[in-house]
Amino acid sequence: MKTLKHCNPQTAVDGVVSKLGAGFKERVKLLVLDVTSDASVQTALAVVKKEHGKIHGLVNNAGGMGGGPKNTIDLNLYGVKRVCEAFAPIMEDGGRIVQVAMEGAKVAMFQ
């Protein structure tokens, strides 16, 4: 499953840096992973642990539809669970998890 079908990840990082200011450029790093893959999440976790040890927070921004109900549930439910369970142990006390949902989820809910 491709999780970045319509997104240029570097554009997303550049957008964050532009909103936070140039002083944050060295603090924002692109780390692409497939939330539907245990191996991909564990590889990303190993990179973060090696480079930073702990994290201040986690932003889950993966989501989408397609490939049938099983793939959609794996991405939107189990992907979030997989990433949270992997990264929570290295989160500093008081850290935050931010979950970003897609607009389509809200629309589908009310139809």
mmCIF file of C-alpha atoms in Angstrom:
data_model
loop_
_atom_site.group_PDB
_atom_site.id
_atom_site.type_symbol
_atom_site.label_atom_id
_atom_site.label_comp_id
_atom_site.label_asym_id
_atom_site.label_seq_id
_atom_site.Cartn_x
_atom_site.Cartn_y
_atom_site.Cartn_z
ATOM 1 C CA MET A 1 0.000 0.000 0.000
ATOM 2 C CA LYS A 2 1.348 3.433 -0.917
ATOM 3 C CA THR A 3 0.704 5.924 1.861
ATOM 4 C CA LEU A 4 1.996 9.025 0.087
ATOM 5 C CA LYS A 5 -0.056 8.876 -3.114
ATOM 6 C CA HIS A 6 -0.907 12.565 -3.332
ATOM 7 C CA CYS A 7 1.655 14.101 -1.040
ATOM 8 C CA ASN A 8 5.175 15.353 -1.544
ATOM 9 C CA PRO A 9 6.709 14.749 1.892
ATOM 10 C CA GLN A 10 9.415 17.379 1.466
ATOM 11 C CA THR A 11 6.728 19.957 0.660
ATOM 12 C CA ALA A 12 5.052 19.085 3.975
ATOM 13 C CA VAL A 13 8.328 19.568 5.875
ATOM 14 C CA ASP A 14 8.971 22.858 4.072
ATOM 15 C CA GLY A 15 5.468 24.013 5.046
ATOM 16 C CA VAL A 16 6.104 23.251 8.722
ATOM 17 C CA VAL A 17 9.429 25.093 8.646
ATOM 18 C CA SER A 18 7.868 28.102 6.912
ATOM 19 C CA LYS A 19 5.201 28.365 9.624
ATOM 20 C CA LEU A 20 7.579 27.846 12.538
ATOM 21 C CA GLY A 21 10.435 29.938 11.157
ATOM 22 C CA ALA A 22 13.905 29.259 9.806
ATOM 23 C CA GLY A 23 15.240 28.576 13.304
ATOM 24 C CA PHE A 24 13.368 25.262 13.242
ATOM 25 C CA LYS A 25 14.820 24.021 9.948
ATOM 26 C CA GLU A 26 17.440 21.833 11.645
ATOM 27 C CA ARG A 27 14.851 20.489 14.127
ATOM 28 C CA VAL A 28 12.326 19.248 11.548
ATOM 29 C CA LYS A 29 13.296 16.015 9.847
ATOM 30 C CA LEU A 30 11.476 14.018 7.217
ATOM 31 C CA LEU A 31 11.017 10.363 8.143
ATOM 32 C CA VAL A 32 8.861 8.435 5.704
ATOM 33 C CA LEU A 33 7.307 5.197 6.917
ATOM 34 C CA ASP A 34 4.476 2.861 5.996
ATOM 35 C CA VAL A 35 2.139 2.682 9.002
ATOM 36 C CA THR A 36 0.658 -0.559 7.665
ATOM 37 C CA SER A 37 4.023 -2.321 7.995
ATOM 38 C CA ASP A 38 5.394 -3.494 11.358
ATOM 39 C CA ALA A 39 8.888 -3.614 9.841
ATOM 40 C CA SER A 40 8.668 -0.053 8.514
ATOM 41 C CA VAL A 41 7.453 1.301 11.874
ATOM 42 C CA GLN A 42 10.190 -0.571 13.765
ATOM 43 C CA THR A 43 12.852 0.736 11.350
ATOM 44 C CA ALA A 44 11.601 4.300 11.873
ATOM 45 C CA LEU A 45 11.590 3.764 15.642
ATOM 46 C CA ALA A 46 15.198 2.539 15.533
ATOM 47 C CA VAL A 47 16.260 5.636 13.569
ATOM 48 C CA VAL A 48 14.534 7.986 16.017
ATOM 49 C CA LYS A 49 15.949 6.184 19.067
ATOM 50 C CA LYS A 50 19.466 6.287 17.623
ATOM 51 C CA GLU A 51 19.337 9.955 16.615
ATOM 52 C CA HIS A 52 17.274 11.396 19.480
ATOM 53 C CA GLY A 53 16.692 8.846 22.226
ATOM 54 C CA LYS A 54 13.398 10.415 23.312
ATOM 55 C CA ILE A 55 10.692 12.381 21.517
ATOM 56 C CA HIS A 56 8.533 15.293 22.669
ATOM 57 C CA GLY A 57 5.464 14.275 20.697
ATOM 58 C CA LEU A 58 4.020 12.260 17.879
ATOM 59 C CA VAL A 59 1.810 13.413 15.019
ATOM 60 C CA ASN A 60 -0.195 10.705 13.258
ATOM 61 C CA ASN A 61 -1.119 12.095 9.871
ATOM 62 C CA ALA A 62 -1.531 8.945 7.788
ATOM 63 C CA GLY A 63 -4.930 8.105 6.494
ATOM 64 C CA GLY A 64 -6.949 7.386 3.435
ATOM 65 C CA MET A 65 -9.299 5.037 1.699
ATOM 66 C CA GLY A 66 -8.853 2.503 -1.035
ATOM 67 C CA GLY A 67 -7.922 -1.078 -1.624
ATOM 68 C CA GLY A 68 -11.067 -2.318 0.092
ATOM 69 C CA PRO A 69 -12.305 -2.286 3.673
ATOM 70 C CA LYS A 70 -9.434 -4.381 5.083
ATOM 71 C CA ASN A 71 -6.766 -2.021 3.734
ATOM 72 C CA THR A 72 -8.695 1.057 4.877
ATOM 73 C CA ILE A 73 -9.049 -0.321 8.420
ATOM 74 C CA ASP A 74 -5.392 -1.401 8.497
ATOM 75 C CA LEU A 75 -4.292 2.106 7.524
ATOM 76 C CA ASN A 76 -6.697 4.201 9.596
ATOM 77 C CA LEU A 77 -7.108 2.063 12.729
ATOM 78 C CA TYR A 78 -4.285 -0.412 13.087
ATOM 79 C CA GLY A 79 -1.717 1.956 11.569
ATOM 80 C CA VAL A 80 -2.425 4.533 14.279
ATOM 81 C CA LYS A 81 -2.321 1.844 16.967
ATOM 82 C CA ARG A 82 0.919 0.376 15.574
ATOM 83 C CA VAL A 83 2.715 3.751 15.556
ATOM 84 C CA CYS A 84 1.428 4.866 18.974
ATOM 85 C CA GLU A 85 2.408 1.594 20.626
ATOM 86 C CA ALA A 86 5.873 1.715 19.055
ATOM 87 C CA PHE A 87 6.700 5.333 19.896
ATOM 88 C CA ALA A 88 4.919 5.842 23.237
ATOM 89 C CA PRO A 89 7.737 4.157 25.233
ATOM 90 C CA ILE A 90 10.277 6.740 24.014
ATOM 91 C CA MET A 91 8.024 9.750 24.610
ATOM 92 C CA GLU A 92 9.097 12.141 27.344
ATOM 93 C CA ASP A 93 6.819 12.669 30.339
ATOM 94 C CA GLY A 94 4.181 15.193 29.369
ATOM 95 C CA GLY A 95 4.586 14.389 25.664
ATOM 96 C CA ARG A 96 1.604 14.606 23.360
ATOM 97 C CA ILE A 97 0.099 12.477 20.620
ATOM 98 C CA VAL A 98 -1.746 14.452 17.943
ATOM 99 C CA GLN A 99 -4.106 12.544 15.677
ATOM 100 C CA VAL A 100 -4.985 14.199 12.363
ATOM 101 C CA ALA A 101 -8.052 12.848 10.546
ATOM 102 C CA MET A 102 -8.901 13.353 6.929
ATOM 103 C CA GLU A 103 -11.827 15.504 5.864
ATOM 104 C CA GLY A 104 -13.436 12.522 4.142
ATOM 105 C CA ALA A 105 -13.898 10.757 7.495
ATOM 106 C CA LYS A 106 -16.123 13.581 8.713
ATOM 107 C CA VAL A 107 -18.125 13.665 5.475
ATOM 108 C CA ALA A 108 -18.642 9.895 5.442
ATOM 109 C CA MET A 109 -19.785 9.937 9.058
ATOM 110 C CA PHE A 110 -22.704 12.258 8.380
ATOM 111 C CA GLN A 111 -24.025 10.811 5.117
#
